Structure formats: structure tokens, C-alpha cells
Coordinates of C-alpha atoms and ligand atoms in Angstrom, one line a residue:
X261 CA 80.6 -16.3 -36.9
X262 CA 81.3 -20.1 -37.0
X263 CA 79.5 -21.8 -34.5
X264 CA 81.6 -23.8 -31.6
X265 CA 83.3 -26.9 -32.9
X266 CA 81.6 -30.4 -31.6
X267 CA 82.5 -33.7 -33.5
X268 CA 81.1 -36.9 -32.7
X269 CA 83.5 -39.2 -32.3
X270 CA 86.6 -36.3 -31.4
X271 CA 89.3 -36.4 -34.3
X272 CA 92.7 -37.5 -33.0
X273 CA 94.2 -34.1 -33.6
X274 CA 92.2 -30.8 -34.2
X275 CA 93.7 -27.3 -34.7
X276 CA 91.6 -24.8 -34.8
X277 CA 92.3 -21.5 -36.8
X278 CA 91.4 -18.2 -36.9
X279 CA 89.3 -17.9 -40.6
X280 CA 86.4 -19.4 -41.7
X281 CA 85.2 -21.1 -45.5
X282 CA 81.8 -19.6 -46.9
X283 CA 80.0 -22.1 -48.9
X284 CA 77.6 -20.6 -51.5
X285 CA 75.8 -21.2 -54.5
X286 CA 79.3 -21.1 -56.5
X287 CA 80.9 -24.8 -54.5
X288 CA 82.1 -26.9 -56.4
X289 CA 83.6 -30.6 -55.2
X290 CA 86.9 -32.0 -57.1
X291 CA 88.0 -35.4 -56.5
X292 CA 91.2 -37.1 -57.3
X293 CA 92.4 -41.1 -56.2
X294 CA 90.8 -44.2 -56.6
X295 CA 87.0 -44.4 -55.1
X296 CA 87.1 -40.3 -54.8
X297 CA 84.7 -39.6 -57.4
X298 CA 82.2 -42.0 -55.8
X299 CA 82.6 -39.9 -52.4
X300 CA 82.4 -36.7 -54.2
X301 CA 78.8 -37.7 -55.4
X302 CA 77.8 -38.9 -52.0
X303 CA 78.9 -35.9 -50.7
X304 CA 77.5 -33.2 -53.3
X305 CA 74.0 -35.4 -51.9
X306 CA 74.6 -34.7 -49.0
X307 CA 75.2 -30.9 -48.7
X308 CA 72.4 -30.2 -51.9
X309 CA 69.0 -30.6 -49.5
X310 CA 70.0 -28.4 -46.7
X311 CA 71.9 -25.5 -48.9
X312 CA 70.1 -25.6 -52.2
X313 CA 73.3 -25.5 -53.8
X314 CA 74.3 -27.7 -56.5
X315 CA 77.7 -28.5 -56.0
X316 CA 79.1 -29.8 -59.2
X317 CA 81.5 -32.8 -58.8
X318 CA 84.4 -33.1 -60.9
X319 CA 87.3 -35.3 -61.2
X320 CA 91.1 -35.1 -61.5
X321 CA 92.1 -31.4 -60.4
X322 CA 92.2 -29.8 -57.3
X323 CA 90.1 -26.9 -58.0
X324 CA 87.0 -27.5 -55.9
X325 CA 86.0 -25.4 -53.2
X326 CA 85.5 -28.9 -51.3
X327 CA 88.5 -31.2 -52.3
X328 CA 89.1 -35.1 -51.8
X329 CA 91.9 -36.7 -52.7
X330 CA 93.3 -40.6 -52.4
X331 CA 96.9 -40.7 -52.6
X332 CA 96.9 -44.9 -53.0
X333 CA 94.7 -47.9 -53.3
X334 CA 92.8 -49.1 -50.3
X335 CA 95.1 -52.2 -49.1
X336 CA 93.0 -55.2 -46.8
X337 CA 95.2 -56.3 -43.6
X338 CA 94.8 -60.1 -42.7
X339 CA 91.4 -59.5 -41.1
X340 CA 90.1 -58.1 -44.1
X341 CA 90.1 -54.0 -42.4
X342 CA 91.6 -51.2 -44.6
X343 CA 93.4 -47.9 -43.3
X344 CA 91.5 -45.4 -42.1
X345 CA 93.3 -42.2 -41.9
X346 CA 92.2 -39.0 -43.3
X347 CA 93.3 -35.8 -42.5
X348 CA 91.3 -32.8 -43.1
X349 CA 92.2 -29.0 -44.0
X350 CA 89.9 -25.9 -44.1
X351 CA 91.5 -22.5 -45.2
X352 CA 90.0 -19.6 -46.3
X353 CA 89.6 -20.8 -50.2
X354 CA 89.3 -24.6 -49.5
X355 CA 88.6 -27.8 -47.8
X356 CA 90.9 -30.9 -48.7
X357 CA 90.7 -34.2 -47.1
X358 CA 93.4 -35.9 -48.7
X359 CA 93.5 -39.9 -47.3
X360 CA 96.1 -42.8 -48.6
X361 CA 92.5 -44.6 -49.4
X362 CA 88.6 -44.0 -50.1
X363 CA 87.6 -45.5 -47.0
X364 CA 89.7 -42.6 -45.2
X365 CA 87.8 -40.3 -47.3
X366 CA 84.4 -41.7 -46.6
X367 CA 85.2 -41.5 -42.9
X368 CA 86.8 -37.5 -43.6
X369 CA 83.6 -36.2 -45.2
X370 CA 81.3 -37.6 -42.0
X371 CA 83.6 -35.3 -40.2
X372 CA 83.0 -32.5 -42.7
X373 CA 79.3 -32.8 -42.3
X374 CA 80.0 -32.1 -38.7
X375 CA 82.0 -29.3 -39.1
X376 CA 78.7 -27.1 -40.6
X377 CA 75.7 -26.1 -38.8
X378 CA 74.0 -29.2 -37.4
X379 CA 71.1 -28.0 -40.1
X380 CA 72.8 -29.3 -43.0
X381 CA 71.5 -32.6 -42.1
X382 CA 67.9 -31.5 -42.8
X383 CA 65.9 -33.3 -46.3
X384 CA 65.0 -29.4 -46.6
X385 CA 66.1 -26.3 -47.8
X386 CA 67.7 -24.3 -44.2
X387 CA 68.3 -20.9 -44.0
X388 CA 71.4 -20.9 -42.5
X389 CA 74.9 -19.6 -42.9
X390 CA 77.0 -22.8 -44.6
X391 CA 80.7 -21.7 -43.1
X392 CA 83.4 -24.5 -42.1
X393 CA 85.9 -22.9 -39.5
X394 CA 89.6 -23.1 -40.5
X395 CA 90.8 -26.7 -39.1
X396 CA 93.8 -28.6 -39.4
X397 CA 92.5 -32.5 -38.0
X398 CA 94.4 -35.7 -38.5
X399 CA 92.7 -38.9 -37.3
X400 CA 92.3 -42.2 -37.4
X401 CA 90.4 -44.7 -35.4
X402 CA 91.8 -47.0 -32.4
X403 CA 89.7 -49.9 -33.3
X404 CA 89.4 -51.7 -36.8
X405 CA 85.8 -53.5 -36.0
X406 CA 83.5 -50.5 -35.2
X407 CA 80.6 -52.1 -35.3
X408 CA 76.2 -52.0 -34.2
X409 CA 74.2 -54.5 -34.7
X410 CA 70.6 -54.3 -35.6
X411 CA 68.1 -57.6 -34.8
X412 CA 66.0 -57.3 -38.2
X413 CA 63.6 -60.5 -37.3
X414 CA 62.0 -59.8 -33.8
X415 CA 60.4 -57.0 -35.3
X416 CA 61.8 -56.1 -39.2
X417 CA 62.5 -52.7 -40.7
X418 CA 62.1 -51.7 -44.3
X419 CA 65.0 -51.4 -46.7
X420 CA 64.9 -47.3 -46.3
X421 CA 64.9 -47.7 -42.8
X422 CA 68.0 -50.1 -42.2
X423 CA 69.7 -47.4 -44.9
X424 CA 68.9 -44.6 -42.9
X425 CA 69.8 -46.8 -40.1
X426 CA 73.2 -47.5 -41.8
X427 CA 73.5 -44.1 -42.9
X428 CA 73.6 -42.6 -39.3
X429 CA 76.5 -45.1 -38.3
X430 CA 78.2 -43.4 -41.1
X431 CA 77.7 -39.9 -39.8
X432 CA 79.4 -41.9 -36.4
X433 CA 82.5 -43.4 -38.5
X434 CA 81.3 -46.6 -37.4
X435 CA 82.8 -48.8 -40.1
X436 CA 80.5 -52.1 -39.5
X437 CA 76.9 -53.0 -39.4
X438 CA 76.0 -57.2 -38.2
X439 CA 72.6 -57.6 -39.8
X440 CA 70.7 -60.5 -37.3
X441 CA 68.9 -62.1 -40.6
X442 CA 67.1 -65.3 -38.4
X443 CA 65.5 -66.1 -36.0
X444 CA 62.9 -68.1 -33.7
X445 CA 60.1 -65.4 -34.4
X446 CA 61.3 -65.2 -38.5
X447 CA 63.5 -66.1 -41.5
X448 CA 63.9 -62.2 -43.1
X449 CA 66.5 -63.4 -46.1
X450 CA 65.1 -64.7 -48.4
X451 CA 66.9 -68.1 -50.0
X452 CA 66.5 -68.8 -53.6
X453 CA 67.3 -72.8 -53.2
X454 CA 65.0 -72.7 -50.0
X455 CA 61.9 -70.4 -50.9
X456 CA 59.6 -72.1 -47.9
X457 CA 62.0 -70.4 -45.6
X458 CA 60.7 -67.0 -46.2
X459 CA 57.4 -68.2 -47.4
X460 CA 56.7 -69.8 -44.7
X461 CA 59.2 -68.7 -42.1
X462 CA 58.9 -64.8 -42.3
X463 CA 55.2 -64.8 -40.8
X464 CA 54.3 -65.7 -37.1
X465 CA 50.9 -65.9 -36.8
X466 CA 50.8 -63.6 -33.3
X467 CA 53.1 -61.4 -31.1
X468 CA 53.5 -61.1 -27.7
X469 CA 51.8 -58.7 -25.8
X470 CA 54.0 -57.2 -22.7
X471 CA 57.0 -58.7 -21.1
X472 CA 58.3 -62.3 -21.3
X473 CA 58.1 -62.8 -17.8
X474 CA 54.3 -61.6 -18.0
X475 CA 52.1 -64.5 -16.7
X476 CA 49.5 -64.8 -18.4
X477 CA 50.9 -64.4 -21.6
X478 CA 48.7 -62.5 -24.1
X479 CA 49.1 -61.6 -27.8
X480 CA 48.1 -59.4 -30.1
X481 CA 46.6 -62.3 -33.0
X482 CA 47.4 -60.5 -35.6
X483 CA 50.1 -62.1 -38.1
X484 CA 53.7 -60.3 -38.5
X485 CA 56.1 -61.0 -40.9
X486 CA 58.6 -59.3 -43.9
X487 CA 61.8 -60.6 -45.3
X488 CA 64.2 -58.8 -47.7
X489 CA 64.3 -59.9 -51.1
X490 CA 67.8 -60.8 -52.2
X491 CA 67.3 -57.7 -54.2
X492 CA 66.2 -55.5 -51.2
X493 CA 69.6 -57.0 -49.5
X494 CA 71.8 -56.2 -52.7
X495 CA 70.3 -52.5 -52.4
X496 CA 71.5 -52.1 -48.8
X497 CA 74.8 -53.6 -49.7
X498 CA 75.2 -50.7 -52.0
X499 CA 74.3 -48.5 -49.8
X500 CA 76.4 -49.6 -47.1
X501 CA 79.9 -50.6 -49.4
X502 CA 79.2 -46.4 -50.7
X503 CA 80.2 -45.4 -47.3
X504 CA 82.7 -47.8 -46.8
X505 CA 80.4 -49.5 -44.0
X506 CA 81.0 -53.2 -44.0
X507 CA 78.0 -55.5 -43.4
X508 CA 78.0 -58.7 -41.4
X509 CA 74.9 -60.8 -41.8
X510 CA 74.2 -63.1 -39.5
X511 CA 72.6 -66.7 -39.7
X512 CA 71.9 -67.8 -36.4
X513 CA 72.6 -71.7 -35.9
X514 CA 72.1 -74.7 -34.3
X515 CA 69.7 -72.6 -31.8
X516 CA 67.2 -69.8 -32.5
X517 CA 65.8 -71.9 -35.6
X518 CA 62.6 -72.5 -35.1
X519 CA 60.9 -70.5 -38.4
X520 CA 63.9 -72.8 -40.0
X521 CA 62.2 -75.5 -38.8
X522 CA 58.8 -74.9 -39.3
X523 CA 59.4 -74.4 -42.9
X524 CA 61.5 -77.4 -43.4
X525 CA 60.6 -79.8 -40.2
X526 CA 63.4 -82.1 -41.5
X527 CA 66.1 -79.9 -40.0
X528 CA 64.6 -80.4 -37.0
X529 CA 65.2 -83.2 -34.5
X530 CA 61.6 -84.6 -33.6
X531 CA 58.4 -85.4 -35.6
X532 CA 56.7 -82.5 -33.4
X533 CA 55.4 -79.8 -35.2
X534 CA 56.3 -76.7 -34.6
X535 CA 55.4 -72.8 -35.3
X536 CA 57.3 -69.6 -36.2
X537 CA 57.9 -68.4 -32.8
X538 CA 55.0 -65.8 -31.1
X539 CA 57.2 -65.1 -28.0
X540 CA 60.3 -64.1 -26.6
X541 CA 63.1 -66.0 -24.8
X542 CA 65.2 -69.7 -25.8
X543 CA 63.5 -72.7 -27.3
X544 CA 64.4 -75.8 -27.1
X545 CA 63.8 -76.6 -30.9
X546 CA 67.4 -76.7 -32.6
X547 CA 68.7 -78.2 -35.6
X548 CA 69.2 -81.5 -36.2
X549 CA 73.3 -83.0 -36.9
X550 CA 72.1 -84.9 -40.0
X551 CA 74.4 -84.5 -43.2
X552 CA 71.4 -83.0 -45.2
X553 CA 70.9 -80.1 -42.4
X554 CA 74.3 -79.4 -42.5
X555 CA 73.9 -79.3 -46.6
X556 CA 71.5 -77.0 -46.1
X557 CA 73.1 -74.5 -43.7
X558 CA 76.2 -75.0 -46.4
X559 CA 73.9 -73.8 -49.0
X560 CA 72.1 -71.1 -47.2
X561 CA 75.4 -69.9 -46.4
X562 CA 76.3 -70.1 -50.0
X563 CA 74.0 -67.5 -50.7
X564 CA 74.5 -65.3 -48.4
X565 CA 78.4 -65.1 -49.2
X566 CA 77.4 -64.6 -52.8
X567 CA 75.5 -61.4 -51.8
X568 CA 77.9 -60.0 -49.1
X569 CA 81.1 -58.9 -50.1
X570 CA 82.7 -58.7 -46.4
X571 CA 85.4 -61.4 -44.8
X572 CA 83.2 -62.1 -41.9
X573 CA 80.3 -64.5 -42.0
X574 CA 78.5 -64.6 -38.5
X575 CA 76.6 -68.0 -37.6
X576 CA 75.4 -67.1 -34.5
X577 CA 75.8 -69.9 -32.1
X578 CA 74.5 -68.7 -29.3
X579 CA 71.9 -70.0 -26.9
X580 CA 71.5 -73.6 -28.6
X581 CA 70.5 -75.4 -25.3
X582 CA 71.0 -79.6 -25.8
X583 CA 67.9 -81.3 -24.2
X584 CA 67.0 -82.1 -27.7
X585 CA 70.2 -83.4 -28.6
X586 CA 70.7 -85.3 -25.6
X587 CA 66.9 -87.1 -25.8
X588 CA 67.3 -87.8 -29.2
X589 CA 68.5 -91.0 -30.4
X590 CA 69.8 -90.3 -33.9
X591 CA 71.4 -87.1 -32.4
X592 CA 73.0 -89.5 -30.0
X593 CA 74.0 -91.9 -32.6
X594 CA 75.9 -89.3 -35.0
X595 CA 77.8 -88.5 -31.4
X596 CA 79.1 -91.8 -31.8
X597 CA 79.9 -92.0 -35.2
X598 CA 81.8 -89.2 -35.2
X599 CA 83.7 -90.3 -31.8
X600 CA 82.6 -86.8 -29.7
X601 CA 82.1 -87.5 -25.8
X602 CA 79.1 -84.7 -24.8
X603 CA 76.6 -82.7 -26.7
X604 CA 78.9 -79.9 -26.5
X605 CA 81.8 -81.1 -28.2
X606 CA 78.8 -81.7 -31.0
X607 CA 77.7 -78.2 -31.2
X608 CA 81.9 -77.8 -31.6
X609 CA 81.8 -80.2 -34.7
X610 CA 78.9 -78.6 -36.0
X611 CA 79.9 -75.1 -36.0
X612 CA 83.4 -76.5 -37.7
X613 CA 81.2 -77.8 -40.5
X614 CA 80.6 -74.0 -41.1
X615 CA 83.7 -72.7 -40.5
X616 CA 85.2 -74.8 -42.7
X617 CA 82.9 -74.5 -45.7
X618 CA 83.6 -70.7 -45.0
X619 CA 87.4 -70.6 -44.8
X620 CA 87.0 -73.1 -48.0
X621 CA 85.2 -69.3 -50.1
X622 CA 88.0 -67.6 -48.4
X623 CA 85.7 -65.8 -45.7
X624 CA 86.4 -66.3 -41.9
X625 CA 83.4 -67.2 -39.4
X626 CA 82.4 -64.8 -36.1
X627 CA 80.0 -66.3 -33.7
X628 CA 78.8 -65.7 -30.2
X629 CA 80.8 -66.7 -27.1
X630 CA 79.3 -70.1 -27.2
X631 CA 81.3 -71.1 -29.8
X632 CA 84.2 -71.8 -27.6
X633 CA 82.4 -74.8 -25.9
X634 CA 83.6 -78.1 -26.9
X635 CA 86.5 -76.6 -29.0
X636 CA 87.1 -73.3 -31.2
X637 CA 87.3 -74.0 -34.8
X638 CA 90.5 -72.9 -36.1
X639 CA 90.2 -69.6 -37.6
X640 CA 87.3 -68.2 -35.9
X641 CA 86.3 -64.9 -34.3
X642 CA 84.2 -64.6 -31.5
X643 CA 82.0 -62.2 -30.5
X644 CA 82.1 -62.2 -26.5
X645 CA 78.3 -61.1 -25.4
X646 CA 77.9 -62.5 -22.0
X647 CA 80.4 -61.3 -20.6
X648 CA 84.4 -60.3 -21.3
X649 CA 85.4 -63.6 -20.2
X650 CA 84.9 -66.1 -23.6
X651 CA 86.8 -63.3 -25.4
X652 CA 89.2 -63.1 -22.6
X653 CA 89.5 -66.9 -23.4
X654 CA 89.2 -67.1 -26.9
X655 CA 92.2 -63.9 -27.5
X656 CA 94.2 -66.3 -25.0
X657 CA 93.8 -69.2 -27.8
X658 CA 94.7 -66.9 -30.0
X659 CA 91.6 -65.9 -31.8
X660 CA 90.4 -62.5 -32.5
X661 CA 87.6 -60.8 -30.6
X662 CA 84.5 -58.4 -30.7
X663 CA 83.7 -57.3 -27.5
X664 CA 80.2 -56.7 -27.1
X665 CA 79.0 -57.4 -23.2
X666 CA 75.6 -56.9 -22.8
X667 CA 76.5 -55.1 -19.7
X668 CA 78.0 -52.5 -21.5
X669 CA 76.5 -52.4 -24.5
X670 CA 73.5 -54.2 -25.2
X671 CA 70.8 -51.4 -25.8
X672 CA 67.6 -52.7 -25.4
X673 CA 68.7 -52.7 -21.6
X674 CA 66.8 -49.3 -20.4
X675 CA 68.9 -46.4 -20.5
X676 CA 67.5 -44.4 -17.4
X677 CA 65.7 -44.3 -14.6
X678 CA 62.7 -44.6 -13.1
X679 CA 62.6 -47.5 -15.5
X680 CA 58.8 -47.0 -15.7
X681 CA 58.8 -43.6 -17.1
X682 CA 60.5 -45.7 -20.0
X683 CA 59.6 -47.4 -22.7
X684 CA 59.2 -50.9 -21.8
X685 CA 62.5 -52.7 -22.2
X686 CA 64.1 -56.4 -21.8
X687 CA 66.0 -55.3 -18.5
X688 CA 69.1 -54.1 -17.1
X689 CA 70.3 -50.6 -17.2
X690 CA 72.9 -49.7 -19.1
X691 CA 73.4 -45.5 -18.5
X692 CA 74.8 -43.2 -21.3
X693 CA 77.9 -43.0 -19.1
X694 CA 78.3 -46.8 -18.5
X695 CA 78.4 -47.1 -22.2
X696 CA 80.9 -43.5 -22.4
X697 CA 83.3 -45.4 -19.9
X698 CA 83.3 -48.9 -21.6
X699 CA 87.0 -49.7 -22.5
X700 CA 86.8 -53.3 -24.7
X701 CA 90.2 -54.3 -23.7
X702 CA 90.3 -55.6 -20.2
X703 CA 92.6 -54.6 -18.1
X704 CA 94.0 -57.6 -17.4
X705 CA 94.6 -58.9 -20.3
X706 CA 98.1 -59.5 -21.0
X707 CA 99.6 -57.4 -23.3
X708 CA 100.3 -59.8 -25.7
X709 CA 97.0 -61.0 -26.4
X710 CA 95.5 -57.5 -26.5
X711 CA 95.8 -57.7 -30.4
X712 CA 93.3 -59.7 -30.7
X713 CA 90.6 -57.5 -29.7
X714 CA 89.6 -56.5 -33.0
X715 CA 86.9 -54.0 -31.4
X716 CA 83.7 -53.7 -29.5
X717 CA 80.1 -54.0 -30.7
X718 CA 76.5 -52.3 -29.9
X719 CA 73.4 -54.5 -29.7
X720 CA 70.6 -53.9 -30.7
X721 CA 68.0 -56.2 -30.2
X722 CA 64.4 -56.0 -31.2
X723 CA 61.9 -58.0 -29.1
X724 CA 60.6 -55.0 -27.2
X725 CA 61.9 -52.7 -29.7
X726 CA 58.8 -52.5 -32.5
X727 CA 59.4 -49.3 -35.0
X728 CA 62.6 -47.7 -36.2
X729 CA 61.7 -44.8 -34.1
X730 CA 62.2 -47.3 -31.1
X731 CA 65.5 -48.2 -32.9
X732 CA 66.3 -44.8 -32.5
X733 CA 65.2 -44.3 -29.1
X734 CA 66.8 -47.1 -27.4
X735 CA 69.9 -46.5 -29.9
X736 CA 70.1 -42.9 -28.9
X737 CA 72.3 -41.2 -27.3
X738 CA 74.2 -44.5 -26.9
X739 CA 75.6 -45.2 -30.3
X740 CA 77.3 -41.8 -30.2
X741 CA 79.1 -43.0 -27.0
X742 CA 80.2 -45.9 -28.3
X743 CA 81.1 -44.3 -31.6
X744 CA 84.0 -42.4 -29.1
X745 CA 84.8 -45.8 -26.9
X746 CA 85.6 -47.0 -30.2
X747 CA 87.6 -44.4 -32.0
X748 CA 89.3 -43.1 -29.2
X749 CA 91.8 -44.5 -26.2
X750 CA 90.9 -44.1 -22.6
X751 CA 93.0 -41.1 -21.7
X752 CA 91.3 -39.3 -24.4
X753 CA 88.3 -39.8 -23.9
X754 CA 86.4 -37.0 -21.3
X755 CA 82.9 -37.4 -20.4
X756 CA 81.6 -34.2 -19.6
X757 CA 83.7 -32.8 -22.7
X758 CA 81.3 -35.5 -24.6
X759 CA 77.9 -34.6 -22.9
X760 CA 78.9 -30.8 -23.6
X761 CA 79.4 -31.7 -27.4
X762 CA 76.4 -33.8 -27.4
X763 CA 74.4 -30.4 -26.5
X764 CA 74.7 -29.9 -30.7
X765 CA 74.8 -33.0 -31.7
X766 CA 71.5 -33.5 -30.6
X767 CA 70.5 -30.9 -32.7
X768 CA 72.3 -33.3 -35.5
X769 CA 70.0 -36.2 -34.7
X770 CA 66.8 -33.8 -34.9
X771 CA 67.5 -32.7 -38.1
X772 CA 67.8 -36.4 -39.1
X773 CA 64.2 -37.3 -37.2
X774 CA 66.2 -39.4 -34.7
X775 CA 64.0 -39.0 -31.7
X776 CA 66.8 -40.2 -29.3
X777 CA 66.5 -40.4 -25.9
X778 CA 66.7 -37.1 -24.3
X779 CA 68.3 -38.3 -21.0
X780 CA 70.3 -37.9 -18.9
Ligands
ACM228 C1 72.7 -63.0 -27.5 O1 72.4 -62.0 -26.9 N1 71.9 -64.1 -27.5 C2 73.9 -63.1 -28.4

């Protein structure tokens, strides 16, 4: 018997039939189409730990019991995003998901993985039936930026654990993971041209103990620090581009720089000395507007676009406050010079430095809501985290959006209450169902600007969020919710058809060691 069919995110269009397909020692995958030989590995890994069986790949027939096939190449739009689409057959003698690209594939065999018993997602050998019920789906998703973000620098996670971390997206059909690379409390990627940067700015010398708001403050005096080597970052870029997961990396400017400027005090804007940051919250410490800070962001940047392969390059922007701009005289002088009336309309010029030297590599810039102030530069994205409203402004411009409200979808916000039988978290409370019912384009937007939502975005930030278990935790049932918010639209979507699915899908995240939250 086949158990009851429960997909996280639901297909578009599933038919169920009457049959079932045994898999046994004798499987075999075939693979046809450009990038389907590359899936057919990935999945053969896949399927060998739980069933023991050793499931051959092979390439240019249709012969395998499991069979993938790309009818044509994988074609960018003008936003960089590729089709999708994948449509996925079981009969009584095979399973084909044929897809006009390999990213369609890659998305097709997460959904395979889901049609077996949730056990097939163990590392070990499970003694368990392997039998795919006869379906006819055809999907695709409703958004083309499908993205979580992971804050690597409050607290850093090894190279196996943003994989695994990336990996579990995948099993979502999430199609994009924003790496937050810098930070007040550490530098993590390391910068060949500027080796102080992780040498210096990946360690803070102490950590918060407790909340922010906790008066007094105590800390733990004990130094934390890790970076990625830009060989640790080229492994996870493999990793990611073999499930045809996109990664954004972020560098966070002219705010949140403080291990930036600890390491190089010249970016900064006063003679003061500073530290890598041991607490949570905004400093006032931001970069300086000299033409050699700029240089230097140009050529961190440089970098990091030679080691990511994806169209957007994020640069943050987000919570740079001005008090240093505004006492300092140099920083008041270069206002002058370059004929801008506030401190805003210099944080504008500054992020067009970047967006400039980005659309020069032929990459486009995302950054936070903030951006907008003092002027959008002209071909950039924004990611709208405060609230809808500088997305609501920035698709009015005529810019393309992320939505990702931290009302909605910020999940270090607790997840349930009594808060205190929690773990402890930044604040807020944003329920499994708030997140379920989240619908990234506001209603009223007008419907010619709805376009521009590119998508919607999960947070994940790290100051209270210490292991990749935490990750997990706070992650937890959340990212699955999202995962349907994002490939599905609001009249499809059905919350208690979700929460009855998510019955065996927890079963899914056990098997993978995800100890997700096991409320509501
Ligand atoms: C943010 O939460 N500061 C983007």
C-alpha cells in the first residue's frame, strides 16, 4: 500500500492513479537533455543511503526505471530567473520528469523524494517499502525569487552545515539562498586583496550574554570568530548551482561595518578605535565617503562577483544611521563637493558607486529598503524588510522587489506562545499561520506594478540564534510555510490542508535531524 500523498510546497496539478512503482535493488536512473546527467547523479545520491540500492545512472535512453529528461536549454529572463516547469509521471514501469530545462528537473526530483516514504531521507539503510504511487503532476512555481536568508556572522555555521542548510531549501523548491557575509560582530569572507579583514575582523573578543535590552550587559569572554575561505565559499557554490539554488551573498555597507573597520580604521570616519562588535543592535560606526573606501568596497566586491555566479549582488544598506556623517567634517566636505543637500542623499551617492561598478560586470544590485532614501540608483532591487511600504514605493518607481517584512517573515521573531517556554528570541511573534497566510503582493498595489514583485524572502537572523540546530528550530516549521506562500497563489493555498500534510512532513525533517519546532 502507498502511503497518503503529502508534498511540501503542493504541485500545481496532481492526479493521482490507481497503481503503484516498486523500487528495488534492480533501479536504474536514465537521463537525457542538457544538465540531466548531473541530476541523475544527485539523485542516485540521494535514494542510495536509505534503500541500499545502487541505482546506476546512465545517459541518452529512456530506459531507467527513474527517468529525467530536458527537452531544451535553460534560457535566463531579464532578471537573470530560468523556467521552472517540470512535470512528473509515475506508472506502473516508470517515473519520467521530463522539464524544457535542468532547473525544472532539479525542482521535479525534490518532488520525487517526496513522493516515497518520508524514510528515504535518512543517511541510513531503512527498512521500508520504496513504492512511488501512480501520479500525473505538472507544476511550476508563482514566484521567480524563492528565497531564505541565513545571517552567517552573528554566530557562523560550518561549510557542511550551510550545505545541509541549502540542501533542505532544495527539498522545499526554494530556488535562492542570501548568504549575510558581514557584519558588526564579524567579516566571515575572506578577501584575498584585504587579508586583515578576516584576520582580524572574523574574531570578537566576547559575546553577549542574554538579551540586548538586558541591563547590565554581561558576556561570556570568551573569543568567537570563523570565516569561509574563498575555497570553503567555492565549495558551497557547487553545492548550491547542483540543485539549481542560486546564492546571493551579501556585503553589508555603509552601516553594520564595524569588524571592517577595526581591521582597516581608514574606512572609518574618526581616529577612535574601535572593536569587532560583542553586542547586538545598530552602531553608530559607518564607513567613511572617501575615494579609497569606496575603492575598497569596489574591490571587495570584485571578489565576491568573481566567486558567485548569480545576477544579484546584495549590499545591504540597511541601518546606516548618519550622526557620524553629519559630525564629521571631511564627510561634510565630500557633501559639498559632490553638490548633495543631506546626509541621505550621500548614502544615495554612495550606494550608486556600487550599483554602478556592479551594472559595469553585468550584475544588478539588491539592497534593503533603505536604499530608496535620497534616491534609487537606476537598476536596483530592493528588498522591502520593514515593512511592504519601500517595496510598495520602489515597484511604483519601477524597480523590482523582494518582499521580506519582518512581520511576516523574519524568523528569529518567536514562533509561539508562552514566549517563555521558548527559546529566547529577538521579539515579536510571527505564528506558523501568520507566515501560511502571508501574500507578498499587496493588495493594493495597482495591477500594473504587481510585476515587479519578484518574490518574497525568509530571514533568518542569527544574534540569538547560536547552533544550526537553533537554525533549524527557529526555521522550522516556518520555511515550509513559506515554501507554499511562494509557489502557490492565494486561492490555492488551504491551511489546514497544509498542517494536515505537515503531519508527514515532519516525519521528513526527523529523518533529516531537523529538530523543528513542534508547535502549534
Ligand atoms: C534588517 O533586518 N536590518 C535588514
Amino acid at each position: 500500500m502507498t502511503p497518503p500523498i503529502s508534498l511540501i510546497p503542493q504541485p500545481q496539478s496532481l492526479r493521482v492513479g490507481k497503481g503503484e512503482l516498486h523500487l528495488n535493488t534492480e533501479s536504474t536512473i536514465s537521463c537525457s537533455g542538457q544538465g540531466a546527467l548531473d541530476l541523475g547523479h544527485l539523485l542516485a545520491e540521494y535514494l542510495r543511503p536509505a534503500t541500499g540500492f545502487p541505482f546506476p545512472v546512465s545517459e541518452g535512453n529512456n530506459h531507467g526505471t527513474l527517468h529525467l529528461e530536458a527537452t531544451a536549454l535553460a534560457e535566463a529572463d531579464e532578471a537573470g530567473f530560468v523556467d521552472e516547469q517540470y512535470t512528473l509521471t509515475v506508472t506502473a514501469s516508470q517515473l519520467c520528469i521530463s522539464a524544457p530545462n535542468a532547473t525544472g528537473l532539479a525542482r521535479g526530483i525534490q518532488t520525487l523524494r517526496q513522493l516515497l516514504p518520508p524514510a528515504i531521507l535518512s543517511e541510513s539503510i531503512q527498512d521500508s517499502p520504496w513504492v512511488l504511487p501512480q501520479v500525473e503532476i505538472e507544476d511550476s512555481p508563482r514566484f521567480r525569487w524563492r528565497g531564505q536568508h541565513l545571517d552567517v556572522c552573528r554566530h557562523f555555521f560550518t561549510v557542511e552545515e550551510v550545505c545541509n542548510f541549502i540542501d533542505q531549501l532544495a527539498l522545499h523548491r526554494f530556488n535562492i539562498c542570501h548568504l549575510h557575509l558581514t557584519e558588526d560582530q564579524g567579516w566571515r569572507i575572506e578577501i584575498k586583496k584585504y587579508p586583515r579583514l578576516t584576520e582580524v575582523g572574523s574574531i570578537r573578543e566576547s559575546t553577549l550574554i542574554g538579551h540586548e535590552e538586558d541591563r547590565p550587559r554581561k558576556y561570556d569572554n570568551t573569543p568567537y570568530g570563523g570565516f569561509y575561505t574563498q575555497e570553503d565559499i567555492k565549495q558551497i557554490i557547487a553545492f548550491a548551482r547542483r540543485r539549481h539554488i542560486t546564492l546571493v551573498p551579501e556585503i553589508d555597507m555603509p552601516g553594520h561595518m564595524v569588524a571592517a573597520i577595526t581591521a582597516y580604521p581608514e574606512l572609518g570616519n574618526f581616529e577612535t578605535k574601535t572593536r569587532v562588535r560583542c553586542h547586538w543592535g545598530i552602531s553608530q560606526n559607518v564607513l567613511n565617503v572617501e575615494d579609497s573606501t569606496v575603492n575598497f568596497m569596489k574591490d571587495v566586491l570584485d571578489e565576491v562577483m568573481d566567486l558567485f555566479p548569480g545576477h544579484f549582488i546584495h549590499i545591504g544598506g540597511d541601518e546606516a544611521p548618519k550622526f557620524e556623517w553629519s559630525e564629521s567634517e571631511r564627510a561634510q566636505v565630500r557633501m559639498a563637493e559632490l553638490g548633495l543637500k543631506n546626509e541621505d542623499e550621500l548614502q544615495s551617492w554612495f550606494i550608486r558607486q556600487m550599483d554602478a561598478h556592479i551594472t559595469k560586470a553585468g550584475r544588478r544590485l539588491i539592497g534593503w529598503g533603505e536604499i530608496l532614501e535620497g534616491g534609487l540608483a537606476e537598476g536596483a532591487a530592493v528588498m522591502s524588510w520593514r515593512s511592504e511600504t519601500s517595496g510598495m514605493e520602489a515597484a511604483e518607481q519601477g524597480h523590482d522587489v523582494v518582499m521580506a517584512p519582518s512581520q511576516r517573515v523574519y524568523f528569529d521573531h518567536y514562533q509561539s506562545e508562552p514566549k517563555a517556554d521558548e527559546p529566547l528570541a529577538i521579539h515579536g511573534l510571527t505564528t506558523l499561520e501568520q507566515v501560511y497566510s502571508y501574500e507578498p503582493i499587496p493588495e493594493e498595489m495597482p495591477q500594473n506594478q504587481r510585476h515587479h514583485i519578484l518574490g518574497a524572502q525568509g530571514q533568518l537572523w542569527t544574534e540569538y540564534i547560536k547552533t544550526i540546530d537553533d537554525v533549524n528550530y527557529m526555521g522550522y516549521p516556518r520555511i515550509c510555510a513559506l515554501a507554499e506562500v511562494l509557489w502557490l497563489t492565494p486561492t490555492q493555498k488551504d491551511y489546514s490542508d497544509f498542517t494536515q500534510r505537515l503531519k508527514s512532513h515532519r516525519e521528513r525533517l526527523t529523518h533529516l535531524g531537523i529538530n523543528a519546532c513542534p508547535k502549534p
